[in-house]
PDB file of C-alpha atoms and ligand atoms in Angstrom:
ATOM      1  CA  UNK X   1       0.000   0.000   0.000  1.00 40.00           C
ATOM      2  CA  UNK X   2       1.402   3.529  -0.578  1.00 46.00           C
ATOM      3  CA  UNK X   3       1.537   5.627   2.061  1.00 49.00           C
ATOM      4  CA  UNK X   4       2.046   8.980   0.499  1.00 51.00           C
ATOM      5  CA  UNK X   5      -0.499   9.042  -2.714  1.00 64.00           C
ATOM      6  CA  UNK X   6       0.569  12.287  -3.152  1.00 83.00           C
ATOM      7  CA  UNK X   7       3.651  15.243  -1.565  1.00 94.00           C
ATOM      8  CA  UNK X   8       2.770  16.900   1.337  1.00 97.00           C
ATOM      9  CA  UNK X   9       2.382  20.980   0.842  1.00 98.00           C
ATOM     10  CA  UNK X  10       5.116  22.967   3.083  1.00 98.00           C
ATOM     11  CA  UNK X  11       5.127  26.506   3.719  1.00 98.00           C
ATOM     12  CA  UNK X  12       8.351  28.291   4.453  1.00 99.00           C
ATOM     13  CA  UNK X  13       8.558  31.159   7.272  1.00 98.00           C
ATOM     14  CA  UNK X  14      11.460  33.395   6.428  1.00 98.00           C
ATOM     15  CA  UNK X  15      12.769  36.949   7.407  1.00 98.00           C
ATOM     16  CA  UNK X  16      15.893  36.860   5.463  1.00 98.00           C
ATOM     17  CA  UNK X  17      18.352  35.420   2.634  1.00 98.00           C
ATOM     18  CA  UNK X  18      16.772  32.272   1.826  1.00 98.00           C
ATOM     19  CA  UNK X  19      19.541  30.209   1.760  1.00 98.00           C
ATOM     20  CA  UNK X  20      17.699  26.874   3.481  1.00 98.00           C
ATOM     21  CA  UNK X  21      14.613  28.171   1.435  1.00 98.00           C
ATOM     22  CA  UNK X  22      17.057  27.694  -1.512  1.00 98.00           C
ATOM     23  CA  UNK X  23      17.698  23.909  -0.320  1.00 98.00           C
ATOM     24  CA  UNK X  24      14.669  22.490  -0.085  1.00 98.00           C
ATOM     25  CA  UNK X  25      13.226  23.779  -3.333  1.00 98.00           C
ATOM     26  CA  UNK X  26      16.001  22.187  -4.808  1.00 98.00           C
ATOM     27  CA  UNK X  27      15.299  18.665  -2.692  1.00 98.00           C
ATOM     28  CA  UNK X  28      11.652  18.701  -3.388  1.00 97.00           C
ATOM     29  CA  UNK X  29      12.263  18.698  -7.093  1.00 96.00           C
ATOM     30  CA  UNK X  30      13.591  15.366  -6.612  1.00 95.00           C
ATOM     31  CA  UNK X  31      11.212  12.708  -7.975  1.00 90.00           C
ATOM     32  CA  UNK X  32      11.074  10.823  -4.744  1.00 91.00           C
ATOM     33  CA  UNK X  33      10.913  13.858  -2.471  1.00 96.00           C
ATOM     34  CA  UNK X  34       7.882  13.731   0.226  1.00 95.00           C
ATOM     35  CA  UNK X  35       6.650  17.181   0.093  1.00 97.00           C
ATOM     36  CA  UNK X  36       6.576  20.401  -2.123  1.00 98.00           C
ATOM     37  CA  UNK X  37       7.183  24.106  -1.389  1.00 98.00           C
ATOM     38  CA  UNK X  38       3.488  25.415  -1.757  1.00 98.00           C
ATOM     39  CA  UNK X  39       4.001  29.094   0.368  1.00 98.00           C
ATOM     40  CA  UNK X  40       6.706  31.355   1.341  1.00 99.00           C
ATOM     41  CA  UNK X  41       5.816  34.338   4.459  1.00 99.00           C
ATOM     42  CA  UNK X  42       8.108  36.447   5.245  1.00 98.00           C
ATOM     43  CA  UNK X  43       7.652  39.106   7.750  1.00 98.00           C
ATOM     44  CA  UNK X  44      10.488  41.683   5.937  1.00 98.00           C
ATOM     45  CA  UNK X  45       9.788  42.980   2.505  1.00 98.00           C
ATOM     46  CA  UNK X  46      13.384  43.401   1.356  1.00 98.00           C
ATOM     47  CA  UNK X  47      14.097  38.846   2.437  1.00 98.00           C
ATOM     48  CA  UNK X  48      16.131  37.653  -0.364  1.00 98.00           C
ATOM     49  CA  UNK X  49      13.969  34.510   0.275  1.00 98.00           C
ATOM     50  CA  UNK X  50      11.179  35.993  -1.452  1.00 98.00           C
ATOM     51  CA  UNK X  51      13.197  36.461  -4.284  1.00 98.00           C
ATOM     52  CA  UNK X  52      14.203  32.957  -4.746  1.00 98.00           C
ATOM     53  CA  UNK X  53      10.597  32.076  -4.126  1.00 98.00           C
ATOM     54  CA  UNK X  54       9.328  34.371  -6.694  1.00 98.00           C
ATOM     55  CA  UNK X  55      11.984  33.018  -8.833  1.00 98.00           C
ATOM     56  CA  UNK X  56      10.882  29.279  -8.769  1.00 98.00           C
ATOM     57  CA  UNK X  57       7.042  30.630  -8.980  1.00 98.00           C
ATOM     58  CA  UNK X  58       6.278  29.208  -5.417  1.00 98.00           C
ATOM     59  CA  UNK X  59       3.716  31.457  -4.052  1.00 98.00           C
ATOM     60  CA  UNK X  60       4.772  34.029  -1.568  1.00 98.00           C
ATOM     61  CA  UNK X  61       3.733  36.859   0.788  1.00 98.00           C
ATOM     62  CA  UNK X  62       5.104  39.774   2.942  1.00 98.00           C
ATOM     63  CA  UNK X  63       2.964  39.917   5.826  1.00 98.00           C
ATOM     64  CA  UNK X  64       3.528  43.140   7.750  1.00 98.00           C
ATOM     65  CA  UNK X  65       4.715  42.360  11.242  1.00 98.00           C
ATOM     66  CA  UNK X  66       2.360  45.273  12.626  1.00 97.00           C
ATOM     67  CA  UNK X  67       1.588  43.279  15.372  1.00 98.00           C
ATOM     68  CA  UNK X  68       2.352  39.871  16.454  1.00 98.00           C
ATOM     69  CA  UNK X  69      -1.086  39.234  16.214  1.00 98.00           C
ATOM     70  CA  UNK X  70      -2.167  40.699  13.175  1.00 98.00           C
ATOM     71  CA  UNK X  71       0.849  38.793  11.182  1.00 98.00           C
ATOM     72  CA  UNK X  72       0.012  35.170  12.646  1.00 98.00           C
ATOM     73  CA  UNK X  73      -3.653  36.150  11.699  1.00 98.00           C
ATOM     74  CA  UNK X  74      -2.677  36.654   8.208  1.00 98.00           C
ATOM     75  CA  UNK X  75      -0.419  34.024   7.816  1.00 98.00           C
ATOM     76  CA  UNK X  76      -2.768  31.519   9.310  1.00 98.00           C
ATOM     77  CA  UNK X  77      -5.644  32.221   6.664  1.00 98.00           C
ATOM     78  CA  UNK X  78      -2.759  31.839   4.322  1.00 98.00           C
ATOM     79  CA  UNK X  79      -1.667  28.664   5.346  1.00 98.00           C
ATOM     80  CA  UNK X  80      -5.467  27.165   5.420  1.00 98.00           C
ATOM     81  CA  UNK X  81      -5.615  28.870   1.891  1.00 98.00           C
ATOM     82  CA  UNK X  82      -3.026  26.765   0.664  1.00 98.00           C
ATOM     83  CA  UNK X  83      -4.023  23.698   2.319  1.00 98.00           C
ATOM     84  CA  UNK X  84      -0.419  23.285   4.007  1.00 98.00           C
ATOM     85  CA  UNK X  85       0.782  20.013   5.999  1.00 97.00           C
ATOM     86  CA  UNK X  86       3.856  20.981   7.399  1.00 98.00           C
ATOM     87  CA  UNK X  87       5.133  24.727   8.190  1.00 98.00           C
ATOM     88  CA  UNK X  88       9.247  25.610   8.221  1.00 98.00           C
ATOM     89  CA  UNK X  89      10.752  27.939   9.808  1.00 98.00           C
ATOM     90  CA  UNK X  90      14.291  29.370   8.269  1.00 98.00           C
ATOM     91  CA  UNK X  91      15.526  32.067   9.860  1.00 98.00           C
ATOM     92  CA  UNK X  92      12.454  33.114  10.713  1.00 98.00           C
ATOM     93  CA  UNK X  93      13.247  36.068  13.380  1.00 96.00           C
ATOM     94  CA  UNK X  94       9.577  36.476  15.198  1.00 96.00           C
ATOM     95  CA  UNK X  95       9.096  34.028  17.862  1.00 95.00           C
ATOM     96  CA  UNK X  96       5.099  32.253  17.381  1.00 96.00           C
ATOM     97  CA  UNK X  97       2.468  32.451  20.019  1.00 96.00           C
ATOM     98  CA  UNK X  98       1.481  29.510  21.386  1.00 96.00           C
ATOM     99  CA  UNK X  99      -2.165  30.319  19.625  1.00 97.00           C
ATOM    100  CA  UNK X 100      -0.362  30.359  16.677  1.00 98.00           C
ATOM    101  CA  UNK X 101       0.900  26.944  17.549  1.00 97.00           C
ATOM    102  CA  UNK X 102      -2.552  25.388  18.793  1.00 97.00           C
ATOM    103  CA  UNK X 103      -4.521  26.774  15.765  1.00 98.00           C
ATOM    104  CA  UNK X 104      -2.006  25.459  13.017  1.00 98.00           C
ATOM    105  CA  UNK X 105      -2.288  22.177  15.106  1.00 96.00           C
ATOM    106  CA  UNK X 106      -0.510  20.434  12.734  1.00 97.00           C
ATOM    107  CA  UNK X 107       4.244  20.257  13.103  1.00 97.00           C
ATOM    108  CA  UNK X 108       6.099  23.496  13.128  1.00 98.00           C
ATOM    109  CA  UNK X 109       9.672  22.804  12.300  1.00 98.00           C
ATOM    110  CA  UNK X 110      12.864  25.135  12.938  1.00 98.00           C
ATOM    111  CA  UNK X 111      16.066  24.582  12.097  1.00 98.00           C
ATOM    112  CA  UNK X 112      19.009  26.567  14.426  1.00 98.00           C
ATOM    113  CA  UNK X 113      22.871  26.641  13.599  1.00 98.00           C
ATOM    114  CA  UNK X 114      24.134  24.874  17.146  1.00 98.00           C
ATOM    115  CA  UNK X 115      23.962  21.551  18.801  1.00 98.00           C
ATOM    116  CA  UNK X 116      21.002  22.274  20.659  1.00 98.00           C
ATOM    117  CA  UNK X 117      20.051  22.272  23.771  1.00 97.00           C
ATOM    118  CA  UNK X 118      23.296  24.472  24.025  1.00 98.00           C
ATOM    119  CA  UNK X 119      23.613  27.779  22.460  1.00 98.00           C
ATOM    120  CA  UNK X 120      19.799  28.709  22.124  1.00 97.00           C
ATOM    121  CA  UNK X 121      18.847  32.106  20.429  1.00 96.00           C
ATOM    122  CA  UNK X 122      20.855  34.521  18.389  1.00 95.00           C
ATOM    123  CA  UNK X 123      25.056  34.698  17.643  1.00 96.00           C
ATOM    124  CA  UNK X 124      25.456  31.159  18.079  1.00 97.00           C
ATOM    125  CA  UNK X 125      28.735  30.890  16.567  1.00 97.00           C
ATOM    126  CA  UNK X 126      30.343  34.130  18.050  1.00 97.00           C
ATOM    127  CA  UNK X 127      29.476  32.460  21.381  1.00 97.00           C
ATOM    128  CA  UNK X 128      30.444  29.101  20.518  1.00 98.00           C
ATOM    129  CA  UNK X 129      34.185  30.187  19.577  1.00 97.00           C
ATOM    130  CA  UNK X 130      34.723  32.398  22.340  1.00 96.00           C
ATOM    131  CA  UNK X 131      33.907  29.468  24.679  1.00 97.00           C
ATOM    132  CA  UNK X 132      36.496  27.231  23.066  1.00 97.00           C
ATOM    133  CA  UNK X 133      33.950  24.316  22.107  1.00 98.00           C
ATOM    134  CA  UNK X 134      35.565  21.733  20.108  1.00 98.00           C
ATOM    135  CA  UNK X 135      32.551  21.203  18.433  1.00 98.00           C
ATOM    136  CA  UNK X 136      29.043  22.947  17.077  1.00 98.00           C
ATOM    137  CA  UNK X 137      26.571  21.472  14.556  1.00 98.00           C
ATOM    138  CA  UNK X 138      22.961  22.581  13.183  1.00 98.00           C
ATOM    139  CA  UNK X 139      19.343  21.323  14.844  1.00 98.00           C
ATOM    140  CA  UNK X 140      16.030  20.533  13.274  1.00 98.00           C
ATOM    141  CA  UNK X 141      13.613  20.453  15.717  1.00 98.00           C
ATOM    142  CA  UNK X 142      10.000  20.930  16.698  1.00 98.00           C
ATOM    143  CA  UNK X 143       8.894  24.249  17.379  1.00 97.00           C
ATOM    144  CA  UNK X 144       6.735  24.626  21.102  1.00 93.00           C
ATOM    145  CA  UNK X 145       6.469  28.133  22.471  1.00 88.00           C
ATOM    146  CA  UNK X 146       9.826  28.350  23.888  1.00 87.00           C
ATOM    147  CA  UNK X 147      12.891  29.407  22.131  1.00 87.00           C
ATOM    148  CA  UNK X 148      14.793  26.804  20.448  1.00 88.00           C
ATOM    149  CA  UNK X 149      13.275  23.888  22.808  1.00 91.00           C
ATOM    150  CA  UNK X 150      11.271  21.585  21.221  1.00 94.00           C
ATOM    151  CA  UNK X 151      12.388  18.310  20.405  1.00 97.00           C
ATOM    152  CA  UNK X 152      15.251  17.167  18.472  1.00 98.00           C
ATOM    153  CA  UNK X 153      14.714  15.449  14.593  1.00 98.00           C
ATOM    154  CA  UNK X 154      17.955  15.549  13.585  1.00 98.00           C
ATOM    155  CA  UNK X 155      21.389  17.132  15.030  1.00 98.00           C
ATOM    156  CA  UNK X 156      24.771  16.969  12.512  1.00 98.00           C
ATOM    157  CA  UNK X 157      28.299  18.382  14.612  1.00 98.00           C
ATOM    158  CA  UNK X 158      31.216  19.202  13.314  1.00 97.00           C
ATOM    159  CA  UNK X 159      34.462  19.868  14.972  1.00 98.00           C
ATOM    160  CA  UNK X 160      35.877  23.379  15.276  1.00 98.00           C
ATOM    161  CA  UNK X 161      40.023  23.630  14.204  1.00 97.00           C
ATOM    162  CA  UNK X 162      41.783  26.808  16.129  1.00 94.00           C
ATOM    163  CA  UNK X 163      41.932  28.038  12.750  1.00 95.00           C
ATOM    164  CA  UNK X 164      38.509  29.034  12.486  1.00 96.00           C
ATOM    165  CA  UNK X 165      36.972  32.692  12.972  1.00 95.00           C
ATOM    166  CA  UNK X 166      32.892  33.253  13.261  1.00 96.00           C
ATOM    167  CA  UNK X 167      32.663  33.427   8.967  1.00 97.00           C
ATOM    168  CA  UNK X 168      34.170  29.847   9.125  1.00 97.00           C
ATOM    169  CA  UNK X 169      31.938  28.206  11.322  1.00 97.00           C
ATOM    170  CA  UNK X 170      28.771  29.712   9.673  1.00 97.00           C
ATOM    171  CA  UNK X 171      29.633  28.717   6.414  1.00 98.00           C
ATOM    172  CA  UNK X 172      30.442  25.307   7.216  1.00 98.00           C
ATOM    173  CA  UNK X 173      27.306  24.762   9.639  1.00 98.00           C
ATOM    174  CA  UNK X 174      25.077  26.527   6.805  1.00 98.00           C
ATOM    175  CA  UNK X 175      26.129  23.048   4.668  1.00 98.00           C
ATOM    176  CA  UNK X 176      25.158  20.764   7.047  1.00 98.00           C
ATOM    177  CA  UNK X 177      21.588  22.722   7.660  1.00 98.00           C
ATOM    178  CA  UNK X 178      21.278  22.447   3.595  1.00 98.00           C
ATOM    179  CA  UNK X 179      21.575  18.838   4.416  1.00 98.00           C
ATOM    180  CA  UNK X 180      20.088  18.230   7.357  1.00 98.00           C
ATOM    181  CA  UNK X 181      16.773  20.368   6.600  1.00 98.00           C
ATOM    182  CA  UNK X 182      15.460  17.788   3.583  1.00 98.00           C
ATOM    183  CA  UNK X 183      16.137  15.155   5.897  1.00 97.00           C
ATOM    184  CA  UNK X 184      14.501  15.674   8.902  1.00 98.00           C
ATOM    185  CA  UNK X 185      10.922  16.728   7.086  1.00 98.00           C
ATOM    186  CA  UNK X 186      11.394  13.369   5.024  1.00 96.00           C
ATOM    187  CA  UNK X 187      11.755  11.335   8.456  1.00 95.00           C
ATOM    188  CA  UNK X 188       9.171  13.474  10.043  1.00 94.00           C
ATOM    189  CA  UNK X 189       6.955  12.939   6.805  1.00 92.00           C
ATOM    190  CA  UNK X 190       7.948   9.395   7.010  1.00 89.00           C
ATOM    191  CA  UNK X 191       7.185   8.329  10.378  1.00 82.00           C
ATOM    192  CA  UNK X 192       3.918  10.573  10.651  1.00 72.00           C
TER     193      UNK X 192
HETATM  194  C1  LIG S   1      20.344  29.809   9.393  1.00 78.83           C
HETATM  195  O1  LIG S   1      21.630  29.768   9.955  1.00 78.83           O
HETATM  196  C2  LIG S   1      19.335  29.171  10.319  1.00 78.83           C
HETATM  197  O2  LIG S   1      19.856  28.110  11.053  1.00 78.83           O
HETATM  198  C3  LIG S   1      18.998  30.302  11.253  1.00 78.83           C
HETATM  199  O3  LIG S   1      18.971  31.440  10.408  1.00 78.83           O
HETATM  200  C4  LIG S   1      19.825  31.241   9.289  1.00 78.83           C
HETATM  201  C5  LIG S   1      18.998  31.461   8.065  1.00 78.83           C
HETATM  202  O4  LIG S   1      19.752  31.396   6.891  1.00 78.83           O
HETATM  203  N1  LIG S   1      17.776  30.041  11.961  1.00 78.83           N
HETATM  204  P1  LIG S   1      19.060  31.392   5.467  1.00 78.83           P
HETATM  205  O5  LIG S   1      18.137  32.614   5.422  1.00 78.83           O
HETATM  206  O6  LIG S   1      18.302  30.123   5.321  1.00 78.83           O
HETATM  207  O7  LIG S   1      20.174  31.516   4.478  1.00 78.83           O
END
């Protein structure tokens, strides 16, 4: 029996360059990808993410961040518009209410550039190098109303060299979150 008679629609929360965005456009493309990139919101109007969504005619919206309420409002009608199954967050920089949370009822996904549970919330690797870990990594995990808590799907390290500065560590944790991204929706999709 199949399990998946058809993808499973994703929107994409974003607030700036896209860059994750980017990397799972180019994964669902893949015949035996799981889901397709059906929205993009983004609560800044200048994102480079919209852009790229534009560019690859995926549907997409700047929803003014008047207030917190008025945005998840308009995003939610948008989401139910577009029928979506699974919502991503990629450097997203608004943290959700937990109405927003109950009302989408269905998985909220985030991915964040540090092992987590260490290192929650913004200038991960700045803070990672100055405390002289030997190693840091990206997170996808489920998003809950905290910051950077929910549980864990998948978690890739890598291990820092003396040699390298902030730049470095982002640009080498930005390839494992290109990776990691795909896969953790796929297992999440998998498993559901
Ligand atoms: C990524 O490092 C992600 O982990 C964090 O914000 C950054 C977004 O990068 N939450 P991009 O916009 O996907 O290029």
């Amino acid at each position: 029996m199949e399990k998946y008679p058809g993808k499973k629609n994703i929107a994409v929360l974003l607030s700036g360059r896209g860059s994750n965005l980017k990397s799972l456009i180019n994964y669902s493309k893949k015949k035996n990808s799981f889901f397709e990139i059906k929205l993009v919101i983004s609560n800044n109007i200048n994102a480079g993410g919209l852009a790229i969504a534009n560019k690859s005619k995926i549907k997409n919206y700047y929803v003014k961040y008047s207030t917190k309420r008025n945005f998840e409002n308009q995003s939610l009608k948008l989401i139910k518009k577009h029928k979506i199954d699974l919502i991503c967050l990629a450097g997203f920089m608004k943290i959700l209410s937990r109405n927003f949370i109950k009302k989408f009822s269905k998985t909220i996904l985030n991915i964040h550039p540090s092992l987590l549970p260490k290192y929650k919330g913004l200038n991960t690797h700045i803070r990672v190098i100055k405390n002289k870990e030997k190693y840091s990594g990206a997170t996808v995990h489920i998003v809950n109303e905290k910051l950077d808590a929910g549980k864990i799907i998948i978690q890739e390290r890598i291990k820092i060299l003396k040699s390298y500065k902030e730049k470095t560590l982002e640009k080498k944790i930005l390839k494992i979150e290109h990776k990691i991204y795909p896969k953790a929706i796929t297992k999440l999709l998998i498993n559901d």
